[in-house]
Short mmCIF file of C-alpha atoms and ligand atoms in Angstrom, two decimals:
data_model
loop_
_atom_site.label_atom_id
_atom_site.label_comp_id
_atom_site.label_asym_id
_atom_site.label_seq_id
_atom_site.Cartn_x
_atom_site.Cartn_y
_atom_site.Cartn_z
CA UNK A 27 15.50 5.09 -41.94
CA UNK A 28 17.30 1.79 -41.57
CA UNK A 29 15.47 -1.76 -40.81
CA UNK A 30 17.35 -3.99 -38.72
CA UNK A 31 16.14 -7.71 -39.15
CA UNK A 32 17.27 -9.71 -35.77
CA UNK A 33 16.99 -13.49 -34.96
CA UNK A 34 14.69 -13.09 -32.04
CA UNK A 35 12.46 -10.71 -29.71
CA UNK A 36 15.52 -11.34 -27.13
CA UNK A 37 18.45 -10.41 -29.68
CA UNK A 38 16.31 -7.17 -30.62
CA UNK A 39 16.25 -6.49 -27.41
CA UNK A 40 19.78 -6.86 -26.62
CA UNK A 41 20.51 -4.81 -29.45
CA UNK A 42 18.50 -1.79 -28.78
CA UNK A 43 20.25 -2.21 -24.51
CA UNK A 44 23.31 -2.37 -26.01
CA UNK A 45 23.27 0.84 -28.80
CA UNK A 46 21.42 2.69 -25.19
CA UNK A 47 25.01 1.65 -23.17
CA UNK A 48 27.20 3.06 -25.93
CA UNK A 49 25.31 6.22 -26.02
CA UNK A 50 25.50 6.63 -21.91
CA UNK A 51 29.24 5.32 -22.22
CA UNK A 52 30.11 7.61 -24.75
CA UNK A 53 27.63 10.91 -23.01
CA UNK A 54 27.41 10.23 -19.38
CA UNK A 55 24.86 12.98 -19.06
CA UNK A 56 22.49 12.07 -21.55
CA UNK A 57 19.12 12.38 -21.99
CA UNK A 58 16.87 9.49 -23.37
CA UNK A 59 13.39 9.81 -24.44
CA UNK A 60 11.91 6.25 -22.91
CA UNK A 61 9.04 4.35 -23.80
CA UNK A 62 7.02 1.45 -21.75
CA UNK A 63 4.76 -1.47 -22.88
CA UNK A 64 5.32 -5.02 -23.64
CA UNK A 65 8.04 -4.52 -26.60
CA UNK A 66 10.43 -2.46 -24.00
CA UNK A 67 10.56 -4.90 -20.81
CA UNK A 68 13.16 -7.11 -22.85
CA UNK A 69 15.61 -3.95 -23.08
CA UNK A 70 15.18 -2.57 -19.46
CA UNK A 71 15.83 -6.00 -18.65
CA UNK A 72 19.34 -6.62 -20.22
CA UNK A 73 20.19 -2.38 -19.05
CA UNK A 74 19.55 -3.61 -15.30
CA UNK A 75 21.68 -6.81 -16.29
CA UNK A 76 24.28 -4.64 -17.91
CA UNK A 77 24.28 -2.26 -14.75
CA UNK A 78 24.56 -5.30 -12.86
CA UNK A 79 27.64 -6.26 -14.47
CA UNK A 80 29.41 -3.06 -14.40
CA UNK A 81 28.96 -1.99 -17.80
CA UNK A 82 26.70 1.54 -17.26
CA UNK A 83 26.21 4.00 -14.93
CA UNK A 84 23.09 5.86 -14.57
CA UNK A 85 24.44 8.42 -12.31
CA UNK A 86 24.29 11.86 -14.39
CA UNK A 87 21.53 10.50 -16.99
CA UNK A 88 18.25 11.95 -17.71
CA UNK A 89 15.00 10.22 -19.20
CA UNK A 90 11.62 11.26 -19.86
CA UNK A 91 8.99 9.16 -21.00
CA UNK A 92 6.55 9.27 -23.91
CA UNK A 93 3.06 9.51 -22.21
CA UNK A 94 1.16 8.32 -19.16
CA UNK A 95 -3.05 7.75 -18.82
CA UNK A 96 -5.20 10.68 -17.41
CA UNK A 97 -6.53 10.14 -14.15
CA UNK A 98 -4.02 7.46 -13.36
CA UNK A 99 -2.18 7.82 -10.14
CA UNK A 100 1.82 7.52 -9.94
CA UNK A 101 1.32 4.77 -7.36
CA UNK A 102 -1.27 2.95 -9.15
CA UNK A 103 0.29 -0.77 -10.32
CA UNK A 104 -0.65 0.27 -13.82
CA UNK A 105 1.05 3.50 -14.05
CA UNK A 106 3.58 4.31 -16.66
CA UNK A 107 5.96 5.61 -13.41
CA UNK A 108 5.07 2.51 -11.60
CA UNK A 109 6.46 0.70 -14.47
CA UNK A 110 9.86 2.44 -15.22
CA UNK A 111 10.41 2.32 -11.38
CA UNK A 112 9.63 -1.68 -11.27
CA UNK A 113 11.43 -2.80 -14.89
CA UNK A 114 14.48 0.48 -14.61
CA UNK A 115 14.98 2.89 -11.99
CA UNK A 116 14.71 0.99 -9.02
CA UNK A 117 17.30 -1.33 -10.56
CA UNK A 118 19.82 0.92 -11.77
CA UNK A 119 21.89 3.91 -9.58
CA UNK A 120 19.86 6.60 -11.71
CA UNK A 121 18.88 9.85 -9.89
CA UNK A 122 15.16 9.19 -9.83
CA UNK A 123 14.94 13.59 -9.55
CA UNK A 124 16.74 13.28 -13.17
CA UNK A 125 13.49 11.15 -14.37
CA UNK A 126 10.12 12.69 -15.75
CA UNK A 127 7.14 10.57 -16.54
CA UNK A 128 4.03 12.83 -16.89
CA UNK A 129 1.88 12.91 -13.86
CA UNK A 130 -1.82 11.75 -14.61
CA UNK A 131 -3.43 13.12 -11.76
CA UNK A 132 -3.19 17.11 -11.52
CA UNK A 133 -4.88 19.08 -13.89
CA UNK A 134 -4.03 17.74 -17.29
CA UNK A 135 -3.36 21.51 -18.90
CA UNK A 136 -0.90 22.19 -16.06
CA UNK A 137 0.63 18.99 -16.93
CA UNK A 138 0.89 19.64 -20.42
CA UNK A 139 3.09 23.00 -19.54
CA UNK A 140 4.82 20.94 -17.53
CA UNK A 141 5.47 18.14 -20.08
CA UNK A 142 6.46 20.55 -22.41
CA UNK A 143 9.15 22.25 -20.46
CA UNK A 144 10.41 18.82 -19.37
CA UNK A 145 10.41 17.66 -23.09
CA UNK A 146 12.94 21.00 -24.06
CA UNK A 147 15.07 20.75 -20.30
CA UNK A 148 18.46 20.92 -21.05
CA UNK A 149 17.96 19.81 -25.11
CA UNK A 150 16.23 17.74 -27.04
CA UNK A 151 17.11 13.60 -26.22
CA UNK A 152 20.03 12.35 -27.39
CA UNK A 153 17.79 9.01 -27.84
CA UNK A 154 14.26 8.28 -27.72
CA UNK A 155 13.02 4.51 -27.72
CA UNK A 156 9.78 3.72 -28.80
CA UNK A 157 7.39 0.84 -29.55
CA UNK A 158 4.71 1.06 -31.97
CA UNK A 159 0.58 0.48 -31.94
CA UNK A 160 -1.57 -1.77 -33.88
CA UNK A 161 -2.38 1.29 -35.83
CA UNK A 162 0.92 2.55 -35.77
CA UNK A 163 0.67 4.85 -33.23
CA UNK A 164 4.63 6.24 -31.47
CA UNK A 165 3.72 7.43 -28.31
CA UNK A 166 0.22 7.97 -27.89
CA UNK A 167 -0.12 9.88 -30.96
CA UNK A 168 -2.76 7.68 -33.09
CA UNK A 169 -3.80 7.68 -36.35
CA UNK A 170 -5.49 10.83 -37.12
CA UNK A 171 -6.02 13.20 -40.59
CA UNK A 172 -4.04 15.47 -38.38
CA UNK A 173 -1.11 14.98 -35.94
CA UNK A 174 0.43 17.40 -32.98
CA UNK A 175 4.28 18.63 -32.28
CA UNK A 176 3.61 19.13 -28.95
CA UNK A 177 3.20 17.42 -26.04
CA UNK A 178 -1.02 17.11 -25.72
CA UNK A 179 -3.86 15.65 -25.09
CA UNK A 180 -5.05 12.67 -26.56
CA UNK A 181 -8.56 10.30 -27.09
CA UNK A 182 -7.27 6.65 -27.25
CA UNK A 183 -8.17 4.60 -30.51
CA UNK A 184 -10.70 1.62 -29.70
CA UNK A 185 -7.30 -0.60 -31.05
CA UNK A 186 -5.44 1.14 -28.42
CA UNK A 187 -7.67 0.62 -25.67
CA UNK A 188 -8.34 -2.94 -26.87
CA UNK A 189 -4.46 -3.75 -27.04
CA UNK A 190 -3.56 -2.22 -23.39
CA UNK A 191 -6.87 -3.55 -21.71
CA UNK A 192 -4.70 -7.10 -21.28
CA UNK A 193 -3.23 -5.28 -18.45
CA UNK A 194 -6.58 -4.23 -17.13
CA UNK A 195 -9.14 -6.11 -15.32
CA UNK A 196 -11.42 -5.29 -18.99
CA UNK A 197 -11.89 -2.87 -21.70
CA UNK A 198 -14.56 -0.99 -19.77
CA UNK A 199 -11.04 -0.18 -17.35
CA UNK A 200 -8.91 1.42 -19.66
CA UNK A 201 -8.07 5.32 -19.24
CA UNK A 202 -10.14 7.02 -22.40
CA UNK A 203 -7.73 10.09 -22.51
CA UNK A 204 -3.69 10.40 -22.10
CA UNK A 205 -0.72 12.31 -22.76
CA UNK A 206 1.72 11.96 -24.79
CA UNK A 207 4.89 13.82 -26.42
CA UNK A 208 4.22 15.20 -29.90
CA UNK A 209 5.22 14.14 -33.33
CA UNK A 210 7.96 17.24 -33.26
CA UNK A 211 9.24 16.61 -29.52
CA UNK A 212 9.90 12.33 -30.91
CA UNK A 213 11.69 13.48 -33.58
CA UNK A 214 13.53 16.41 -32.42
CA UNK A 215 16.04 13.01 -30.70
CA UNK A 216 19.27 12.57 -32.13
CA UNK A 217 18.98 9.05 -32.90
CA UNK A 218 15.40 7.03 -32.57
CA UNK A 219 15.13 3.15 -32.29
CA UNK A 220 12.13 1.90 -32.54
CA UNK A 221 11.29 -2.16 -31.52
CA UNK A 222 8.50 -4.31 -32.47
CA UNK A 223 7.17 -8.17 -32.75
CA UNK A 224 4.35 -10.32 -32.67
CA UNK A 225 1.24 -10.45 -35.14
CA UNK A 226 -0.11 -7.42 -33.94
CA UNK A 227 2.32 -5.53 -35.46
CA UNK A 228 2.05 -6.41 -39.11
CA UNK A 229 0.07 -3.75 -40.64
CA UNK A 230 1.78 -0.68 -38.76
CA UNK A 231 5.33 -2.42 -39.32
CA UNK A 232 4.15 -2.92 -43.14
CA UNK A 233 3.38 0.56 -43.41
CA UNK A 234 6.60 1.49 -41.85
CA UNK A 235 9.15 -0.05 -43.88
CA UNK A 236 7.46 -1.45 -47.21
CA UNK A 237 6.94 1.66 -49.06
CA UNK A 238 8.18 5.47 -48.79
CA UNK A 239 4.74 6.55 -47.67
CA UNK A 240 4.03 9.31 -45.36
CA UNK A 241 0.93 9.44 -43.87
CA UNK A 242 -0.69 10.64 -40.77
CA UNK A 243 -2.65 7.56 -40.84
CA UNK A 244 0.25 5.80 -39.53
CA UNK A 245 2.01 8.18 -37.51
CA UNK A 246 4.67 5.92 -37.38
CA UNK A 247 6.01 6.46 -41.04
CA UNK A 248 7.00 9.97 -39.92
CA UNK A 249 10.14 8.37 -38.61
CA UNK A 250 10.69 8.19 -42.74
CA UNK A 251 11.51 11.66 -42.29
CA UNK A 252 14.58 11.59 -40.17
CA UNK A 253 17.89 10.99 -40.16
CA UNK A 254 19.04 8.59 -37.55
CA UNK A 255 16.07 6.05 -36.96
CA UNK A 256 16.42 2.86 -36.98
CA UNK A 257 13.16 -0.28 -36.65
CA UNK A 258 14.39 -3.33 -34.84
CA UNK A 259 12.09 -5.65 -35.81
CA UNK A 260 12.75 -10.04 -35.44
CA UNK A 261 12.77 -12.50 -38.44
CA UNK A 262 9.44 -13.80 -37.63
CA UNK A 263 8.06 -10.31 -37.77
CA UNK A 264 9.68 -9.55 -41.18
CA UNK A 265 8.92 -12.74 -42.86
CA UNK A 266 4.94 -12.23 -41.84
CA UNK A 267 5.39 -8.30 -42.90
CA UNK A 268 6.99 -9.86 -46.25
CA UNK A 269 10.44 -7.64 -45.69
CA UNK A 270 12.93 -9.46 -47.70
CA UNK A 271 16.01 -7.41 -47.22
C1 LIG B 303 4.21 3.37 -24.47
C2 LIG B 303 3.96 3.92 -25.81
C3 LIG B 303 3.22 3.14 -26.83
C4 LIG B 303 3.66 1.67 -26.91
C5 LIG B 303 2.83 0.93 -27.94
C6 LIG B 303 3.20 -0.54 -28.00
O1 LIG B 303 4.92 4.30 -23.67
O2 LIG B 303 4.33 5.01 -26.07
O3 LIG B 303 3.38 3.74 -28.08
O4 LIG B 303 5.01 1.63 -27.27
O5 LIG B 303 1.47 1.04 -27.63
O6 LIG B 303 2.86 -1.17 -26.81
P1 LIG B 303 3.33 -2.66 -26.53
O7 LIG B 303 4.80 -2.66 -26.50
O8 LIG B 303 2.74 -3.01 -25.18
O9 LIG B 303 2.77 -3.48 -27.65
#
């Protein structure tokens, strides 16, 4: 796993739109495994600016996300489709029947099948983003004695709900339950980036790249375990975390 230390939120950013443009330059068709939250909004930002300046065509590429809420509508504000559509696809000349964020509404084990299938379509990603939790979860997988391949069901962790209910009128608002790909579908990708910043971070980023620890208890240190993953993480971030490299 390599740690890449940037100047800024905005240059990590950059970086992660930029290695996503080379990858769609160099495999028109591919598939990325997208993520949503505060730490992505920067990158979709600079891909519609890229788009906008000529630089990538979304024409034959295919995304699916990490997870949505159950019980949330695809049309609510809040939704993870609402917010791919308003920060990406409704931006960019992608073929919004080549996208798949998991529907919240229908009946969650039907969605799960369907998840699953979407997940395998046509390969595994060629690149799957992701952010990270406060407890480290990657996708909504949290910290757990025991962790899932498979796209499932999950019961959010009180740091979870506590960390997304700024987007929520309060706490009491926050979807309970969601889905989310597994820890085999994340990193069954050909190359993962994962981007992070801010205090809230410190502990899970710690875990991540101070020691060689794997533990379920931070299901983010699984990304120890593969090949091509890189953390993007800003010199703030690593000077707090106490990364000196
Ligand atoms: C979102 C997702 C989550 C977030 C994580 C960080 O699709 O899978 O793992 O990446 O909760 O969220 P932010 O970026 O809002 O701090």
């Amino acid at each position: 796993m390599k740690v890449i230390v940037t100047g800024s939120f905005d240059e990590s950013s950059r970086m992660v739109a930029q290695r996503i443009t080379q990858i769609i330059t160099q495999k028109p068709a591919a598939k990325l495994g997208l993520a949503t939250g505060g730490s992505c909004e920067g990158i979709y930002a600079h891909l519609v600016e890229l788009y906008k300046a000529g630089q990538l065509d979304f024409s034959q590429v295919r995304t699916v996300n990490l997870d949505e809420y159950v019980g949330m509508s695809p049309d609510n504000p809040l939704s993870y489709r609402k917010y791919m559509n308003s920060n990406l696809f409704d931006h960019v000349n992608i073929d919004k029947a080549n996208t798949y964020v998991p529907g919240g509404m229908g009946d969650p084990e039907e969605e799960i099948k369907t998840f699953r299938s979407k997940v395998r379509e046509g390969g595994w990603a060629d690149f799957q983003l992701l952010g990270i939790g406060v407890s480290g979860h990657i996708g909504f997988n949290e910290a757990r004695d025991t962790l899932q391949a498979s796209a499932h069901l999950e019961e959010l962790d009180e740091s979870t709900i506590r960390a997304n209910s700024r987007y929520f009128e309060d706490e009491s608002q926050v979807p309970r339950r969601a889905m989310t790909m597994g820890m085999g579908d994340i990193l069954s990708a050909e190359e993962i980036m994962l981007i992070a910043s801010g205090p809230s971070k410190v502990e899970a980023i710690r875990g991540l790249i101070m020691d060689d620890t794997v533990t379920t208890h931070n299901p983010s240190t699984f990304l120890k375990l593969h090949r091509n993953a890189t953390v993007v993480i800003d010199r703030e971030l690593a000077d707090w975390v106490g990364w000196k490299g």
